[in-house]
Coordinates of C-alpha atoms and ligand atoms in Angstrom, one line a residue:
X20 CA 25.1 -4.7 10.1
X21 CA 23.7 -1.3 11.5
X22 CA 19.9 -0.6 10.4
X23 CA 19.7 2.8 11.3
X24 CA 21.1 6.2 9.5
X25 CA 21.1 7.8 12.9
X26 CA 20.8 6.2 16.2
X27 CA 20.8 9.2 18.4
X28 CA 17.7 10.6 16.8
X29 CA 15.9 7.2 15.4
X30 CA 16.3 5.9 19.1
X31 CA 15.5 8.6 20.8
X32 CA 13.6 8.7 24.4
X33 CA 10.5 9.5 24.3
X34 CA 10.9 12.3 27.1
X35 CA 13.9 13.7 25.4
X36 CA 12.1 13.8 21.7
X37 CA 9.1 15.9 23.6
X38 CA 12.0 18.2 24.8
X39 CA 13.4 18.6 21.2
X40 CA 10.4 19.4 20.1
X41 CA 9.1 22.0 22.1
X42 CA 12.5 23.7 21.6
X43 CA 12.0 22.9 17.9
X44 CA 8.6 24.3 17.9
X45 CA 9.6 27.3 19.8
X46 CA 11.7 28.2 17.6
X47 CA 10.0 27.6 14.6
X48 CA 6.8 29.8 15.8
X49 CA 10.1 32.6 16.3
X50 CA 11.2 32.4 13.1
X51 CA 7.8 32.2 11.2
X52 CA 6.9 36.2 13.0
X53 CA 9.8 36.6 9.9
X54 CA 7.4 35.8 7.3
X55 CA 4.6 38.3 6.4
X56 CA 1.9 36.1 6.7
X57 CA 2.3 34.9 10.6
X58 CA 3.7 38.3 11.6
X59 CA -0.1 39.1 10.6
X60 CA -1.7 36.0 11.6
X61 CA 0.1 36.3 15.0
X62 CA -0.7 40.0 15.9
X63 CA -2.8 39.3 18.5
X64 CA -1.8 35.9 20.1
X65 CA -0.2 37.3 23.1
X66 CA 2.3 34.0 23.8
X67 CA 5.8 34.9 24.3
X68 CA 6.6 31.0 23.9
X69 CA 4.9 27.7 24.1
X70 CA 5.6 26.0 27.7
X71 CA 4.3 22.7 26.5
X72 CA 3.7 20.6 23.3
X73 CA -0.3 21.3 24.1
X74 CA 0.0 24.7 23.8
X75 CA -0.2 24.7 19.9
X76 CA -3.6 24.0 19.8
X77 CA -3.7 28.0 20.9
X78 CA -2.0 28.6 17.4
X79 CA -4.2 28.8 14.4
X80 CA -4.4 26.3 11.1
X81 CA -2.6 26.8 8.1
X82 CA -4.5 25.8 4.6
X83 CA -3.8 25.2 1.6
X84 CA -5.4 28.5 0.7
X85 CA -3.4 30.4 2.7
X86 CA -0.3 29.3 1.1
X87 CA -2.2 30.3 -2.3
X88 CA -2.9 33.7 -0.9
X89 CA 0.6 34.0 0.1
X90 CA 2.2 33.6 -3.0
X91 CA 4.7 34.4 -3.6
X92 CA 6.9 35.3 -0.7
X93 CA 4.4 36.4 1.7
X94 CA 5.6 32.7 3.5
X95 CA 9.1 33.6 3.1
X96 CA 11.5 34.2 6.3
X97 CA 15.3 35.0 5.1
X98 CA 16.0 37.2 2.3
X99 CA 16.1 35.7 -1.3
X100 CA 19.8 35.5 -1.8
X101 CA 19.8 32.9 1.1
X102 CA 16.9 30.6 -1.1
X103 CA 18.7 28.0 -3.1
X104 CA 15.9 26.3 -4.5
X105 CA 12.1 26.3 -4.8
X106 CA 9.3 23.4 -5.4
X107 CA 6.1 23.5 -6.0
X108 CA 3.1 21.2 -5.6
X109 CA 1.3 19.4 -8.3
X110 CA -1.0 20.3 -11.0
X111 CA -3.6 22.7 -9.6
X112 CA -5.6 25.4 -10.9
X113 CA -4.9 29.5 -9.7
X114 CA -1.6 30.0 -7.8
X115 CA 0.9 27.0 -7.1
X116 CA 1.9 26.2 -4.0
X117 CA 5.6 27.7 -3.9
X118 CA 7.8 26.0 -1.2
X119 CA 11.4 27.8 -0.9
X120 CA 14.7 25.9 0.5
X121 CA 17.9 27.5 2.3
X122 CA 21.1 24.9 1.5
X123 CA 20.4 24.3 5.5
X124 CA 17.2 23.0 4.5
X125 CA 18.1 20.9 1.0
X126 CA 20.7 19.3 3.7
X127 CA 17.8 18.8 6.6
X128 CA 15.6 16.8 3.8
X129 CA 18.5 14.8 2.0
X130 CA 18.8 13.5 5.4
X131 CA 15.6 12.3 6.4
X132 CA 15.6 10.8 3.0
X133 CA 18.4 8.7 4.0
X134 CA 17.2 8.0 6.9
X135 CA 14.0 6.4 5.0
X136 CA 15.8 4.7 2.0
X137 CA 18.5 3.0 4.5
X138 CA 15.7 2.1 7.9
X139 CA 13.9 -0.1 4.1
X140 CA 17.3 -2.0 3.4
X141 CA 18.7 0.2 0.8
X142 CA 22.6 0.7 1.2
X143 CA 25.4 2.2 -0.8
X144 CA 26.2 -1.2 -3.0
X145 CA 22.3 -0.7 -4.2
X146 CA 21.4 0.6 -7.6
X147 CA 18.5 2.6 -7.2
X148 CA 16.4 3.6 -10.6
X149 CA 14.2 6.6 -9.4
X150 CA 11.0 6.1 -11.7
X151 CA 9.7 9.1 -10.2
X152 CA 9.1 13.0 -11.9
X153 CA 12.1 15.6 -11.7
X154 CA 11.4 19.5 -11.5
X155 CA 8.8 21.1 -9.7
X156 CA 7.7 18.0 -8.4
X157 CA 9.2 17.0 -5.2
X158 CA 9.2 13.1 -5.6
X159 CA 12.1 12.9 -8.0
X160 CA 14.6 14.9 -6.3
X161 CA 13.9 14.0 -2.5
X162 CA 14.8 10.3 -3.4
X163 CA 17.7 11.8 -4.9
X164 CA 19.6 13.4 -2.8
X165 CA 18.9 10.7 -0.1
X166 CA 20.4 8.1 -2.3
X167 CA 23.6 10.0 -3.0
X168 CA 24.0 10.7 0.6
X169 CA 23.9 6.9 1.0
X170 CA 26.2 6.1 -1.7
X171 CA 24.1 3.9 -3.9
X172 CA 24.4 4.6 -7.7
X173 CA 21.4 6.4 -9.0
X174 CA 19.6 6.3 -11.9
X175 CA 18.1 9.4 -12.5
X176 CA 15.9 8.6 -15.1
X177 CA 12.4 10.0 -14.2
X178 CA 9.0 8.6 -15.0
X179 CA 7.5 7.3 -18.7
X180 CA 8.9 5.2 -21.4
X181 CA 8.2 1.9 -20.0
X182 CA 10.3 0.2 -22.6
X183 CA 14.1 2.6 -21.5
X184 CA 12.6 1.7 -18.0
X185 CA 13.1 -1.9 -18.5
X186 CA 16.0 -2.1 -20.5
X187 CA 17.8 -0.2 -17.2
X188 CA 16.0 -2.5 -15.2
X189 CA 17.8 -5.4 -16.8
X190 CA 21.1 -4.0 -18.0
X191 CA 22.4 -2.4 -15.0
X192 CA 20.6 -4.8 -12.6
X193 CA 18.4 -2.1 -10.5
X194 CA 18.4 -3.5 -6.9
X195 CA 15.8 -0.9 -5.8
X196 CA 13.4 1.3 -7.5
X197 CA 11.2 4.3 -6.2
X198 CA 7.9 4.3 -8.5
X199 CA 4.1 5.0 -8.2
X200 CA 2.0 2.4 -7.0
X201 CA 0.0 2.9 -10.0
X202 CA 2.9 2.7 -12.2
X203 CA 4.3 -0.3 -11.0
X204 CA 1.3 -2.2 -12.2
X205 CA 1.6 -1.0 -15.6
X206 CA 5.0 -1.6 -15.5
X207 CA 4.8 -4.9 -14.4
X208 CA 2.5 -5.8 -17.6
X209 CA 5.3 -4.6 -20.2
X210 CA 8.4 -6.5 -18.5
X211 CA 5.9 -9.4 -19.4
X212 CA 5.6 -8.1 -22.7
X213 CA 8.8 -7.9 -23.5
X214 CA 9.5 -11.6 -22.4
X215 CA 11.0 -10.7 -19.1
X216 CA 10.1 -12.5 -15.5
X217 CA 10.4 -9.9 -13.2
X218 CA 11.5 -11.8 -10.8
X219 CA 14.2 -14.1 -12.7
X220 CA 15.2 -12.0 -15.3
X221 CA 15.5 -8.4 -13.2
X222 CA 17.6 -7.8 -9.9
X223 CA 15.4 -6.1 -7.8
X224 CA 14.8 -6.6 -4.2
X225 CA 13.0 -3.2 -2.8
X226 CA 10.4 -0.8 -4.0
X227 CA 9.5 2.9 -2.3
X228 CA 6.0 3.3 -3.3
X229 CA 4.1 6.1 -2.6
X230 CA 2.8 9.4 -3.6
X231 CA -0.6 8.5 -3.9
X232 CA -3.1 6.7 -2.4
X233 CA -3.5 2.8 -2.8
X234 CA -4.3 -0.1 -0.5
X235 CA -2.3 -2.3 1.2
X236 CA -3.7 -5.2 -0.9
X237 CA -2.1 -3.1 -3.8
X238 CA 1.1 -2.8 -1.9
X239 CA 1.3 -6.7 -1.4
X240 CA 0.1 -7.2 -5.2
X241 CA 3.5 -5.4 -6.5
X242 CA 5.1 -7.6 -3.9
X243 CA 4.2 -10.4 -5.2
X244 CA 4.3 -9.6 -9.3
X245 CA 7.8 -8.2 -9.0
X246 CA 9.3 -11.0 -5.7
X247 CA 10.3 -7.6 -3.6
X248 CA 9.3 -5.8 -0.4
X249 CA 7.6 -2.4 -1.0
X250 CA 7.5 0.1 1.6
X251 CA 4.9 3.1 1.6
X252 CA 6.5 6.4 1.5
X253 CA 4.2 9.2 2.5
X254 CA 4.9 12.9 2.5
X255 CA 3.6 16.0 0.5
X256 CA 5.1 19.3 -1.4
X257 CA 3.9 21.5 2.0
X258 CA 6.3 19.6 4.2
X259 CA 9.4 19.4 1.9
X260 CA 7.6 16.1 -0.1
X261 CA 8.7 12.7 0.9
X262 CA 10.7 12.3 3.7
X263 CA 7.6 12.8 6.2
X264 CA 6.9 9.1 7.4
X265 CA 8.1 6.0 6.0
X266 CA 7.4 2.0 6.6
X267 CA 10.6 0.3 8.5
X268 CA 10.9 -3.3 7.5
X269 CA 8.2 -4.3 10.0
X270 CA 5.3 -2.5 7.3
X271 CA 3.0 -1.8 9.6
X272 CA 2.3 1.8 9.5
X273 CA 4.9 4.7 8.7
X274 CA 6.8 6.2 11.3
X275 CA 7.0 10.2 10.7
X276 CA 9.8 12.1 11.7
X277 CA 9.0 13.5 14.9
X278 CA 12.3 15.5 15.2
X279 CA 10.7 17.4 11.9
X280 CA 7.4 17.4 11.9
X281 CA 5.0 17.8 14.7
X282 CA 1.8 15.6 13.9
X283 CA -1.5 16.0 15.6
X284 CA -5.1 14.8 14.4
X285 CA -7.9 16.8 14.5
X286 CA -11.9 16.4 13.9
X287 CA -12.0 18.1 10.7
X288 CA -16.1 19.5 11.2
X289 CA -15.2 20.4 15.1
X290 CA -11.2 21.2 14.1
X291 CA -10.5 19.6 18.1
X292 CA -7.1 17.9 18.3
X293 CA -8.2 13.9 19.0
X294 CA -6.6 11.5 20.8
X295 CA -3.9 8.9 19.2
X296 CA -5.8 6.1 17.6
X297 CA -8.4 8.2 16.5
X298 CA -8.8 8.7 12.9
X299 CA -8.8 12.0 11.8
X300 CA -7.2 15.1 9.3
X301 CA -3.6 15.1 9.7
X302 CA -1.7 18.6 10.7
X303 CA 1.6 19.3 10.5
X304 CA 4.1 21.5 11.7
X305 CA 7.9 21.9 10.2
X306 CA 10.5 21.9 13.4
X307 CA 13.4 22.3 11.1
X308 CA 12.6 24.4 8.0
X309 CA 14.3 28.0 8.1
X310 CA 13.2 29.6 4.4
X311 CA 9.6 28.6 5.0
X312 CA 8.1 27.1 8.0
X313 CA 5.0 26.3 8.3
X314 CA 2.5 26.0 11.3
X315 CA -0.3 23.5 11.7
X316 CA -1.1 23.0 7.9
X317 CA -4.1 21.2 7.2
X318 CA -2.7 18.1 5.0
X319 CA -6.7 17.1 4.5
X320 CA -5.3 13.4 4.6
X321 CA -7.3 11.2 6.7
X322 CA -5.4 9.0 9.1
X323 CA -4.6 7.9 13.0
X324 CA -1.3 8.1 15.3
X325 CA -0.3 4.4 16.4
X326 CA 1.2 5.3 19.4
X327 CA 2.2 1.7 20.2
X328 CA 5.6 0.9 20.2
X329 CA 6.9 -0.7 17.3
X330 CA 8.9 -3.8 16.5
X331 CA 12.1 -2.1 14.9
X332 CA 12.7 0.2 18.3
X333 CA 12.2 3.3 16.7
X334 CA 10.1 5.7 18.7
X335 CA 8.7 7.7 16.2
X336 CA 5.1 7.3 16.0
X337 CA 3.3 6.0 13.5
X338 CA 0.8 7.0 10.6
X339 CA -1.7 4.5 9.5
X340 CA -2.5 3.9 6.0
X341 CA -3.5 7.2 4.3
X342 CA -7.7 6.2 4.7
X343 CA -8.5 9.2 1.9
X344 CA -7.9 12.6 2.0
X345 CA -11.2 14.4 3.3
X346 CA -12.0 16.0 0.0
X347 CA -12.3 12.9 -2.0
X348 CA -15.3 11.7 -0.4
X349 CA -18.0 10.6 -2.6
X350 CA -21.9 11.5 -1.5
X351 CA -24.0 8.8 -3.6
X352 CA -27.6 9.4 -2.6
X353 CA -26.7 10.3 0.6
X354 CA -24.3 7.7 1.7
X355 CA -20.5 8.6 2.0
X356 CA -18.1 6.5 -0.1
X357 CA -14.1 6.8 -0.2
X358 CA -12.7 5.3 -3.0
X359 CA -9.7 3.3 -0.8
X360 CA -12.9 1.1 0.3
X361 CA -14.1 0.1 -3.8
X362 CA -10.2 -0.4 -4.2
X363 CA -10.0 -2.8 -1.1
X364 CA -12.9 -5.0 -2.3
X365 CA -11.8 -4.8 -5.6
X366 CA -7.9 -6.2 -5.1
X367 CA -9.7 -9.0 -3.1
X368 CA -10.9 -10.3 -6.4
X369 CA -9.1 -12.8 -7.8
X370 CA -10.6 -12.5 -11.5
X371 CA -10.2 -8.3 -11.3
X372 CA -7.0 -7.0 -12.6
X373 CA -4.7 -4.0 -11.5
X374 CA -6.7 -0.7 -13.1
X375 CA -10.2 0.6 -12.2
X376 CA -12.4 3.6 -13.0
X377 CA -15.4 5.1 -10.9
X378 CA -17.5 7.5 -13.1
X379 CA -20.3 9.3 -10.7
X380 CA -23.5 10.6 -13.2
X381 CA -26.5 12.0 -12.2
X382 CA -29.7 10.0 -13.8
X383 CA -33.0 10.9 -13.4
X384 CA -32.3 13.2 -10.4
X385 CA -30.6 9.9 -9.0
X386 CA -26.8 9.8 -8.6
X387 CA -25.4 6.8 -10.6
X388 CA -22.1 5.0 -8.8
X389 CA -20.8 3.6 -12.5
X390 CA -17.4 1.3 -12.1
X391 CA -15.4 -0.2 -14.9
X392 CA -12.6 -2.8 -13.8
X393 CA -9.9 -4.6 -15.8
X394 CA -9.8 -8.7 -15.8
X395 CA -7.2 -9.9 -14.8
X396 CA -5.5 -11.9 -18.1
X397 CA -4.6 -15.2 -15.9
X398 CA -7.8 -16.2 -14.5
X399 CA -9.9 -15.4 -17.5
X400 CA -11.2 -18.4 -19.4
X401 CA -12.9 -16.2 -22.1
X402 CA -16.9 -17.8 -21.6
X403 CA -19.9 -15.0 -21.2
X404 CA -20.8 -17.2 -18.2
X405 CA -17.4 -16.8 -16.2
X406 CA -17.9 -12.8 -17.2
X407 CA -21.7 -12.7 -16.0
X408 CA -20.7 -14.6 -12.7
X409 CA -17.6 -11.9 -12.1
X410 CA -19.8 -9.2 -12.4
X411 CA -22.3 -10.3 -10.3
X412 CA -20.1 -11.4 -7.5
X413 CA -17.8 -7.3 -8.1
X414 CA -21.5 -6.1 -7.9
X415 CA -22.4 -7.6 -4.8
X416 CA -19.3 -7.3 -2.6
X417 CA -19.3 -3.6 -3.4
X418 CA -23.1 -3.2 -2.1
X419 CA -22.0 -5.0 0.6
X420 CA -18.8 -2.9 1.4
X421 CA -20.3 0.5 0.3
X422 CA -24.5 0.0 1.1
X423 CA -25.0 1.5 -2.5
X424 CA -25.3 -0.5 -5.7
X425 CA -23.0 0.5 -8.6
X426 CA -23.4 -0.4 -12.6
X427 CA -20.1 -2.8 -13.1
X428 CA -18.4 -2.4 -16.6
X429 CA -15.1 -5.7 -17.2
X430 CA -13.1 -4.1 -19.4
X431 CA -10.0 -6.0 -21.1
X432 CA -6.9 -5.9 -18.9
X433 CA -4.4 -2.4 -19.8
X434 CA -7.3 -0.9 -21.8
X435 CA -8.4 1.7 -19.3
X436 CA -6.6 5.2 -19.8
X437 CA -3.5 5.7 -17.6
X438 CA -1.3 9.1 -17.5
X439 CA 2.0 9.2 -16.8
X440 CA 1.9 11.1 -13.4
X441 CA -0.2 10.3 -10.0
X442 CA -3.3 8.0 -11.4
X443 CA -7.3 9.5 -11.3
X444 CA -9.6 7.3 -10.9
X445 CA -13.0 9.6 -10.0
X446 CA -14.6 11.4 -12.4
X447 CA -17.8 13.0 -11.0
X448 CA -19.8 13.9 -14.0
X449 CA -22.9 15.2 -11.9
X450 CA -22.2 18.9 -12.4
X451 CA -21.5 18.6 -16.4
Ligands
DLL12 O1 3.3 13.4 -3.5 C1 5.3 13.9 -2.2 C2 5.8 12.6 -2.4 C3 6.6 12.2 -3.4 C4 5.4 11.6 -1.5 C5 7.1 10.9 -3.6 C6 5.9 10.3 -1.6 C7 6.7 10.0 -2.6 P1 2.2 16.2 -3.4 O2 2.3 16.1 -4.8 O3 2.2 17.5 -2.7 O4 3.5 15.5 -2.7 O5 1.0 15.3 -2.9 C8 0.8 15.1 -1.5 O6 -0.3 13.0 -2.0 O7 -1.3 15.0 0.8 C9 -1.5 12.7 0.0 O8 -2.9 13.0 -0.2 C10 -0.9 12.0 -1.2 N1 0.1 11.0 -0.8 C11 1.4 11.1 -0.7 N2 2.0 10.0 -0.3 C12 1.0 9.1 0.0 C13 0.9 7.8 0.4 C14 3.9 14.2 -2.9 N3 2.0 7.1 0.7 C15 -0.4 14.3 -1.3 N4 -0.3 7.2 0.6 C16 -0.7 13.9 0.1 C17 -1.4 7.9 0.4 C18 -0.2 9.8 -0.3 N5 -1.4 9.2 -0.1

């Protein structure tokens, strides 16, 4: 049985992958003197072409704010008629982020959606339920299109209503699912409700999870509940959405699609492109996209290149874990906090269930690290003692982990709000 979509370009050599993508990136720094806002923004670089990979670090950054500014066509580099479809990244305030796709490029990204869905074991006899959001949203349809081009049958049916979810689940035996991390977890807790063991009563053998942060302690904690393998899926409305690097079966890192994206890491305070290993903000640069490329974007996630080979053969290099993106970080008193750390130490608990909450409050001048976590059902025993000893033992590993002490709340498993979309966790109530 093959495990690749396409060998040529999975496989490639290394040397030959540079050459594609300095002729990629070439022309993609052509085309983008199309669009209003590079023919501006490249006035006065004098390059008439890149001679080698390095030379992009002479091109400026792209931000989320310029894409703002350029709403809504100022991005744009074919005429409209060519455009068959726009997305547009989620829920933010002022101007959404518009992306705009030629049928070239809806082709280009159904593609590297196979290419994800089938290097994770999915094949046409599958029957994959897409639990993720249609419309704007860029989840819902990537997966999609991938899955036709594969051949499985699709379930189309979108996020919410755990109950219809589970009654697909069973009834037309779902071999594979695409869902939020966060989701599966809630999920999991009503196919137990309605008397179903996930892993005799349901079919499933694969899970695409991503979208959103989470640990890999999370990742192996849907494993487990459900009896599948879940592979991390990372990608983001800028760049298409998923599709941008994915886990092959050996889970150790996502490998991103170097014949699409160029990747570099750069100090976000210095903006200096770092070495690979070295963690980092993540930039990206389209090689393929014709309605709307875009140069060096700032993705603000924080990660490292694995440059290592990797088991599978592929020689697309590798993203680690997403780490946090650099605007999430927490300042309590001084000391920086990302929330993937109180997660970690958190999911290493056996007694602590699958939802938390970090509430940041200003007391007294003082900033106030309050955390409420969920028991988990199974190991509670219901005495005051077994509570008192839990929260003194989730107290002290999180001074440990973090070097600031938080107030811990243990809140009933499944009572903490959840929405239906990506989860928050971090309310910072300093400012109110
Ligand atoms: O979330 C695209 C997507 C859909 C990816 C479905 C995977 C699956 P946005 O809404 O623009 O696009 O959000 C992108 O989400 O910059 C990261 O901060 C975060 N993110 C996405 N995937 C992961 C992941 C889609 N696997 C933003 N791990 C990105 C951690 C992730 N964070």
């Amino acid at each position: 049985m093959n495990d690749f979509w396409e060998k040529e370009i999975e496989f490639i050599n290394i040397n030959d992958k540079k050459r594609l993508q300095l002729e990629r990136l070439n022309q993609t720094f052509e085309r983008a003197k199309e669009a209003n806002f590079y023919k501006k923004r490249f006035a006065n670089i004098k390059k008439e072409g890149l001679k080698s990979l390095d030379d992009i670090k002479d091109l400026p950054f792209t931000t989320k704010q310029d894409l703002r500014d350029g709403f809504p066509y100022e991005f744009l580099t074919v005429p409209l008629s060519d455009v068959v479809r726009l997305q547009s990244s989620s829920g933010t305030t002022g101007n959404p982020v518009v992306i705009f796709h030629t049928q070239g490029d809806i082709d280009r990204w159904a593609n590297l959606m196979a290419r994800c869905m089938y290097m994770a074991g999915m094949r046409k006899s599958d029957i994959f339920q897409n639990i993720m959001g249609y419309g704007l949203f860029t989840g819902g349809f990537g997966f999609h299109y991938g899955a036709e081009k594969i051949g499985a049958m699709v379930i189309p049916i979108g996020t919410g209503n755990s109950q219809r979810q589970v009654w697909f689940l069973e009834k037309f035996k779902t071999s594979v699912m695409h869902i939020l991390p966060s989701y599966a977890l809630r999920l999991h807790a009503h196919i137990l409700e309605e008397g179903l063991d996930p892993k005799k009563d349901l079919s499933l053998k694969i899970g695409f999870i991503g979208a959103e942060p989470h640990t890999d302690e999370i990742r192996r904690k849907i494993e487990d509940l459900y009896g599948i393998k879940a592979f991390n899926s990372y990608g983001l409305s800028e760049m298409n959405g998923p599709g941008v690097a994915f886990e092959c079966q050996y889970q150790d890192g996502t490998h991103v699609w170097e014949d699409s994206f160029y990747p570099e890491i750069i100090n976000p305070d210095t903006l200096e492109v770092l070495p690979d290993g070295e963690v980092g903000e993540l930039v990206l640069t389209t090689l393929t996209r014709e309605a709307m490329p875009v140069i060096r974007y700032r993705t603000r996630d924080l990660t490292r290149i694995i440059s290592e080979p990797c088991k599978c053969g592929r020689t697309h290099r590798r993203l680690d874990r997403i780490k946090a993106r650099s605007d999430d970080m927490i300042i309590i008193n001084g000391v920086n906090i990302f929330p993937m750390q109180i997660e970690e130490t958190l999911m290493r608990i056996k007694e602590i269930g699958h939802n938390y909450r970090i509430d940041i409050e200003k007391d007294n001048y003082m900033d106030k690290l309050h955390i409420s976590v969920e028991i988990n059902k199974e190991s509670f025993t219901g005495s005051i003692a077994q509570l008192e000893s839990i929260k003194k033992n989730v107290g002290e590993r999180l001074k440990n982990e973090l070097g600031v002490s938080s107030i811990i709340k243990l809140v009933e498993s499944g009572t903490l709000p959840q929405n239906e979309g990506k989860i928050k966790r971090v309310f910072d109530n300093r400012d109110k």
